[in-house]
Amino acid sequence: MAEPETPADLAASVEKLNEAFLAIKTQMGKVIVGQDAVIEQLLISLFSRGHCLLEGVPGLAKTLMISTLARTLSLTFARIQFTPDLMPADITGTEVLQENKESGRREFRFLSGPLFHNMVLADEINRTPPKTQAALLEAMQERQVTVGQIRHVLADPFFVLATQNPIEQEGTYALPEAQQDRFMFKVFVSYPSFQEEREIARRTTSVQAESIEQVLSADDILKLQKLVRQVPTSDHVIDYALALVRQTRIGQPGTPDFVNDWLSWGAGPRAVQFLLLGAKARALLYGRTSVSTDDVAALAAPVLRHRIVTNFSASSEGVTSDRVVEELINATPAREGELTRDPRLQKIFAA
């Protein structure tokens, strides 16, 4: 897949990405029933060089979904089961003292940990202490780990998929906001529909051996990640993403009343970056080379839900972060003329 240089090359690359998207969904459909929105968001995050945090109750195939995605891609894969006694060196690697058989001298040698794979599944990430969670921070942001005084560069592409259980909090360690911000998406995995659960029951209680075919190589993914950043974005779409994010900051000019009433903290600039990158990737997955405000709005919830903090007033009224995002979308006009002429949003843009 050559790097696009002309409109014809760009169109061909977009078509290949769309075909790969459909092929991956087909392969994953052999094992995973439903969850189309979750799979789409995983792929958008992958092609945007982001990381994903999946949250759902036990038994919804979160781990199976991630391992199946790894099988459809020609990438190295590692699963880390996070436990209270897991140490940072268990995931980053450590230096060990070994004897050099040629010289007879003892010297330190670095043994890499499971982070040195293309795709890493951090299973039940909220079950390990903060110091081990923090070991992921440098890896996720800088794509390197530091052991002793030596920095070790991680594989490229590098993709962290973490899962957590929202209903069992005993013996868990909530992720700090700074680490949640490193995840591009926080994806909710919900219960299947009746027909989907019937198909799950049928498949898992009979003899089946589905073979998963690899769709993309590591080089293909790297080229597609570059392609995402080449997609042009209009000033209107950028302003729309900015309007959504800047309205979450309480006490600022133009902030809606419901935000001041329901939130104690708003989203930072990284939310705008991920909204735009995700919108570009979403447009390409559906075979388009132009980004619309619909692409931004479709990804607003998974991008913002873990970057805004609701207060006690919202909790007492049963208001969730998703409800706040929904109200923000309703309060933000998507049309270009309406967006720039809105008196309240003019205060947002002027701040």
Coordinates of C-alpha atoms in Angstrom, one line a residue:
M1 CA 0.0 0.0 0.0
A2 CA 1.9 3.0 -1.3
E3 CA 1.8 6.3 0.5
P4 CA -0.8 8.5 -1.3
E5 CA 0.7 11.4 -3.4
T6 CA -2.2 12.1 -5.8
P7 CA -6.0 12.2 -5.4
A8 CA -6.1 8.9 -7.3
D9 CA -3.7 7.3 -4.8
L10 CA -5.6 8.7 -1.9
A11 CA -8.9 7.3 -3.2
A12 CA -7.3 3.9 -3.7
S13 CA -5.9 3.9 -0.2
V14 CA -9.3 4.9 1.3
E15 CA -10.9 2.1 -0.6
K16 CA -8.4 -0.4 0.8
L17 CA -9.0 0.9 4.3
N18 CA -12.7 0.5 3.8
E19 CA -12.3 -3.0 2.5
A20 CA -10.0 -3.9 5.5
F21 CA -12.6 -2.5 7.9
L22 CA -15.3 -4.7 6.4
A23 CA -12.9 -7.7 6.3
I24 CA -12.0 -7.3 10.0
K25 CA -15.6 -7.0 11.0
T26 CA -16.3 -10.2 9.0
Q27 CA -13.5 -12.1 10.7
M28 CA -14.4 -10.9 14.2
G29 CA -18.1 -11.8 13.5
K30 CA -17.0 -15.5 13.3
V31 CA -16.3 -15.3 17.1
I32 CA -18.0 -12.2 18.4
V33 CA -21.8 -11.7 18.1
G34 CA -22.9 -8.1 17.8
Q35 CA -21.0 -5.3 19.5
D36 CA -20.5 -3.5 16.1
A37 CA -20.2 -0.1 17.7
V38 CA -17.5 -1.4 20.1
I39 CA -15.5 -3.0 17.3
E40 CA -15.8 0.2 15.2
Q41 CA -14.4 2.3 18.0
L42 CA -11.6 -0.2 18.6
L43 CA -10.5 0.1 15.0
I44 CA -10.9 3.9 15.0
S45 CA -8.6 4.1 18.0
L46 CA -6.1 1.7 16.3
F47 CA -5.8 3.7 13.1
S48 CA -5.6 7.0 15.1
R49 CA -2.6 5.7 17.2
G50 CA -4.7 5.8 20.3
H51 CA -5.5 3.4 23.2
C52 CA -8.8 2.1 24.5
L53 CA -10.3 1.5 27.9
L54 CA -13.2 -1.0 27.8
E55 CA -15.7 -1.1 30.7
G56 CA -18.4 -3.7 31.2
V57 CA -19.6 -6.3 33.6
P58 CA -18.1 -9.8 33.5
G59 CA -19.1 -12.2 30.8
L60 CA -19.5 -9.7 27.9
A61 CA -16.5 -11.1 25.9
K62 CA -14.3 -8.0 26.4
T63 CA -11.1 -10.1 26.6
L64 CA -12.3 -12.4 23.8
M65 CA -13.0 -9.4 21.6
I66 CA -9.5 -8.0 22.0
S67 CA -7.7 -11.3 21.5
T68 CA -9.8 -11.9 18.4
L69 CA -8.9 -8.5 17.0
A70 CA -5.3 -9.3 17.6
R71 CA -5.7 -12.5 15.6
T72 CA -7.1 -10.6 12.6
L73 CA -4.0 -8.4 12.5
S74 CA -0.5 -9.6 11.9
L75 CA 0.8 -8.1 15.2
T76 CA 2.5 -9.5 18.3
F77 CA 0.1 -9.8 21.2
A78 CA 0.5 -10.0 25.0
R79 CA -2.1 -10.3 27.8
I80 CA -1.3 -8.9 31.2
Q81 CA -3.6 -10.0 34.0
F82 CA -3.4 -7.2 36.5
T83 CA -3.4 -8.3 40.2
P84 CA -2.7 -6.5 43.5
D85 CA 0.8 -8.0 43.7
L86 CA 1.9 -7.1 40.1
M87 CA 5.1 -5.0 40.1
P88 CA 6.2 -2.4 37.4
A89 CA 9.1 -4.6 36.4
D90 CA 6.6 -7.4 35.7
I91 CA 5.2 -5.4 32.7
T92 CA 8.2 -3.3 31.6
G93 CA 11.0 -5.8 32.0
T94 CA 14.1 -5.8 34.2
E95 CA 17.8 -6.1 34.1
V96 CA 19.4 -9.4 35.2
L97 CA 23.0 -10.2 35.9
Q98 CA 24.3 -12.9 33.5
E99 CA 27.7 -14.3 32.7
N100 CA 29.1 -13.7 29.3
K101 CA 30.3 -17.1 28.1
E102 CA 32.9 -15.6 25.7
S103 CA 34.6 -13.2 28.2
G104 CA 33.6 -14.9 31.4
R105 CA 32.6 -11.6 32.8
R106 CA 29.3 -10.9 34.5
E107 CA 27.2 -8.1 33.0
F108 CA 23.6 -6.8 33.2
R109 CA 21.2 -7.7 30.4
F110 CA 17.8 -6.3 29.9
L111 CA 14.9 -8.8 29.6
S112 CA 11.9 -7.2 28.0
G113 CA 8.5 -7.5 29.5
P114 CA 5.1 -7.9 27.9
L115 CA 4.9 -4.2 27.0
F116 CA 7.3 -4.9 24.2
H117 CA 4.5 -6.2 21.9
N118 CA 2.4 -4.4 19.3
M119 CA -0.9 -5.0 21.0
V120 CA -1.1 -5.3 24.8
L121 CA -4.2 -6.3 26.7
A122 CA -4.2 -4.9 30.2
D123 CA -6.9 -7.1 31.7
E124 CA -8.7 -5.6 34.8
I125 CA -6.3 -2.7 35.0
N126 CA -8.1 -1.3 38.1
R127 CA -6.9 -4.3 40.1
T128 CA -3.3 -3.3 40.4
P129 CA -1.7 -0.7 42.6
P130 CA -1.0 2.9 41.3
K131 CA 2.7 2.4 40.9
T132 CA 2.1 -0.5 38.4
Q133 CA -0.6 1.5 36.7
A134 CA 1.8 4.4 36.4
A135 CA 4.3 2.2 34.6
L136 CA 1.9 2.2 31.7
L137 CA 1.9 6.1 31.5
E138 CA 5.3 6.5 29.8
A139 CA 4.6 3.5 27.6
M140 CA 1.3 4.9 26.4
Q141 CA 2.4 8.5 25.9
E142 CA 6.0 8.3 24.9
R143 CA 6.0 4.7 23.5
Q144 CA 9.1 3.9 25.5
V145 CA 10.0 2.5 28.9
T146 CA 12.9 3.6 31.1
V147 CA 14.6 0.9 33.2
G148 CA 17.5 2.1 35.3
Q149 CA 19.0 4.9 33.2
I150 CA 18.3 3.4 29.8
R151 CA 15.3 4.1 27.6
H152 CA 13.9 1.3 25.5
V153 CA 11.8 2.1 22.5
L154 CA 8.6 0.0 22.2
A155 CA 7.4 -1.7 19.0
D156 CA 5.5 0.3 16.4
P157 CA 2.5 0.1 16.1
F158 CA 1.8 0.0 19.8
F159 CA -1.7 -0.3 21.1
V160 CA -2.9 -0.7 24.7
L161 CA -6.4 -2.1 25.3
A162 CA -7.4 -2.1 29.0
T163 CA -10.5 -3.6 30.6
Q164 CA -12.2 -2.9 33.9
N165 CA -15.2 -4.1 35.8
P166 CA -17.5 -1.3 37.1
I167 CA -19.5 -3.2 39.6
E168 CA -16.9 -4.8 41.9
Q169 CA -14.9 -2.1 43.7
E170 CA -13.4 -4.1 46.6
G171 CA -9.7 -4.5 46.2
T172 CA -9.5 -2.2 43.2
Y173 CA -7.6 1.0 42.5
A174 CA -9.4 3.6 40.4
L175 CA -7.4 5.0 37.6
P176 CA -6.4 8.6 38.2
E177 CA -7.7 11.2 35.8
A178 CA -4.2 11.8 34.4
Q179 CA -4.0 8.2 33.3
Q180 CA -7.5 8.0 32.0
D181 CA -6.7 11.0 29.8
R182 CA -4.1 8.9 28.0
F183 CA -6.8 6.6 26.7
M184 CA -8.4 7.9 23.5
F185 CA -11.7 6.2 24.1
K186 CA -13.6 4.9 27.1
V187 CA -15.9 2.3 25.6
F188 CA -18.9 0.9 27.4
V189 CA -19.6 -2.8 26.5
S190 CA -23.3 -3.4 27.1
Y191 CA -25.5 -6.5 27.3
P192 CA -26.4 -8.2 24.0
S193 CA -29.9 -8.1 22.5
F194 CA -32.2 -11.1 22.8
Q195 CA -31.3 -12.4 19.3
E196 CA -27.6 -11.8 19.9
E197 CA -27.7 -13.6 23.2
R198 CA -29.6 -16.5 21.5
E199 CA -26.8 -16.8 18.9
I200 CA -24.1 -16.6 21.6
A201 CA -25.8 -19.5 23.5
R202 CA -26.1 -21.5 20.3
R203 CA -22.4 -21.0 19.3
T204 CA -20.8 -21.5 22.7
T205 CA -22.7 -24.7 23.5
S206 CA -22.0 -26.5 20.3
V207 CA -18.8 -27.8 18.5
Q208 CA -17.4 -25.0 16.4
A209 CA -13.8 -24.3 15.2
E210 CA -13.8 -21.0 13.4
S211 CA -10.5 -20.1 11.7
I212 CA -9.6 -16.4 11.8
E213 CA -7.7 -14.9 8.8
Q214 CA -5.2 -12.1 9.1
V215 CA -6.3 -9.0 7.3
L216 CA -3.6 -6.3 7.9
S217 CA 0.1 -6.4 8.6
A218 CA 2.1 -4.1 10.9
D219 CA 3.4 -2.1 7.9
D220 CA -0.2 -1.8 6.5
I221 CA -1.4 -0.4 9.9
L222 CA 1.5 2.2 10.0
K223 CA 0.7 3.4 6.5
L224 CA -3.0 3.7 7.4
Q225 CA -2.2 5.6 10.6
K226 CA -0.3 8.1 8.4
L227 CA -3.2 8.2 6.0
V228 CA -5.6 9.3 8.8
R229 CA -3.5 12.4 9.5
Q230 CA -3.5 13.3 5.8
V231 CA -7.3 13.7 5.7
P232 CA -8.1 17.4 5.5
T233 CA -10.4 19.0 8.1
S234 CA -12.4 22.2 7.5
D235 CA -12.2 25.0 10.0
H236 CA -15.9 24.5 10.7
V237 CA -15.4 20.9 11.9
I238 CA -12.4 22.0 14.0
D239 CA -14.5 24.8 15.5
Y240 CA -17.3 22.3 16.2
A241 CA -14.9 20.0 18.1
L242 CA -13.5 23.0 20.0
A243 CA -17.0 24.2 20.9
L244 CA -18.0 20.8 22.4
V245 CA -14.8 20.5 24.5
R246 CA -14.5 24.2 25.7
Q247 CA -18.2 24.1 26.8
T248 CA -17.2 21.5 29.4
R249 CA -15.0 23.9 31.4
I250 CA -17.0 25.3 34.3
G251 CA -17.0 29.0 35.1
Q252 CA -15.9 30.1 31.6
P253 CA -17.7 32.7 29.4
G254 CA -20.4 30.9 27.3
T255 CA -20.4 27.7 29.3
P256 CA -24.0 26.3 29.5
D257 CA -25.8 26.5 32.8
F258 CA -26.2 22.7 33.0
V259 CA -22.5 22.3 32.7
N260 CA -21.9 24.6 35.7
D261 CA -24.6 22.7 37.6
W262 CA -23.4 19.2 36.8
L263 CA -19.7 19.2 36.3
S264 CA -16.7 19.8 38.7
W265 CA -14.1 19.4 36.0
G266 CA -14.0 19.7 32.2
A267 CA -11.9 18.2 29.4
G268 CA -8.5 19.4 28.2
P269 CA -6.9 20.0 24.8
R270 CA -6.2 16.3 24.3
A271 CA -10.0 15.7 23.9
V272 CA -10.0 18.0 20.9
Q273 CA -7.1 16.2 19.3
F274 CA -8.7 12.8 19.8
L275 CA -12.1 14.0 18.5
L276 CA -10.5 15.3 15.3
L277 CA -8.3 12.2 14.8
G278 CA -11.1 9.9 15.5
A279 CA -13.4 11.8 13.1
K280 CA -10.8 11.5 10.4
A281 CA -10.5 7.7 10.9
R282 CA -14.2 7.3 11.1
A283 CA -14.7 9.1 7.8
L284 CA -12.1 6.9 6.1
L285 CA -13.6 3.7 7.5
Y286 CA -16.8 4.6 5.7
G287 CA -15.0 5.4 2.5
R288 CA -15.1 9.2 2.8
T289 CA -12.2 11.6 2.4
S290 CA -14.1 14.5 4.1
V291 CA -14.8 14.9 7.8
S292 CA -18.2 16.1 8.9
T293 CA -19.6 17.3 12.3
D294 CA -21.6 14.0 12.4
D295 CA -18.3 12.1 12.7
V296 CA -17.3 14.3 15.6
A297 CA -20.6 14.0 17.3
A298 CA -20.6 10.2 16.9
L299 CA -17.3 10.0 18.9
A300 CA -18.1 12.7 21.5
A301 CA -19.3 10.2 24.2
P302 CA -16.3 7.8 24.1
V303 CA -13.8 10.7 23.9
L304 CA -15.4 12.9 26.6
R305 CA -17.0 10.5 29.1
H306 CA -13.8 9.8 31.0
R307 CA -12.5 13.4 30.7
I308 CA -15.3 15.2 32.4
V309 CA -16.1 14.8 36.1
T310 CA -19.7 15.1 37.4
N311 CA -20.3 16.6 40.8
F312 CA -22.5 15.5 43.7
S313 CA -25.5 17.5 42.3
A314 CA -25.4 15.5 39.1
S315 CA -25.0 12.2 41.0
S316 CA -28.0 13.0 43.2
E317 CA -30.1 13.6 40.1
G318 CA -28.8 10.5 38.3
V319 CA -27.0 12.5 35.6
T320 CA -24.1 10.7 34.0
S321 CA -21.3 12.0 31.9
D322 CA -23.0 10.6 28.8
R323 CA -26.1 12.6 29.6
V324 CA -23.9 15.8 29.8
V325 CA -22.3 15.0 26.4
E326 CA -25.8 14.4 24.9
E327 CA -27.0 17.8 26.2
L328 CA -23.8 19.4 24.8
I329 CA -24.5 18.0 21.3
N330 CA -28.1 19.2 21.5
A331 CA -26.9 22.7 22.6
T332 CA -24.3 23.0 19.9
P333 CA -25.5 23.8 16.3
A334 CA -23.8 21.7 13.7
R335 CA -24.4 24.0 10.7
E336 CA -21.5 26.4 9.9
G337 CA -23.5 29.6 9.9
E338 CA -25.5 28.8 13.1
L339 CA -22.3 27.8 14.9
T340 CA -20.5 31.0 14.3
R341 CA -23.5 33.2 14.9
D342 CA -24.6 31.7 18.2
P343 CA -24.1 34.5 20.8
R344 CA -23.2 32.1 23.6
L345 CA -20.7 30.2 21.4
Q346 CA -19.1 33.5 20.3
K347 CA -18.1 34.0 23.9
I348 CA -16.5 30.5 23.8
F349 CA -14.5 31.4 20.7
A350 CA -13.5 34.8 22.0
A351 CA -12.2 33.4 25.3

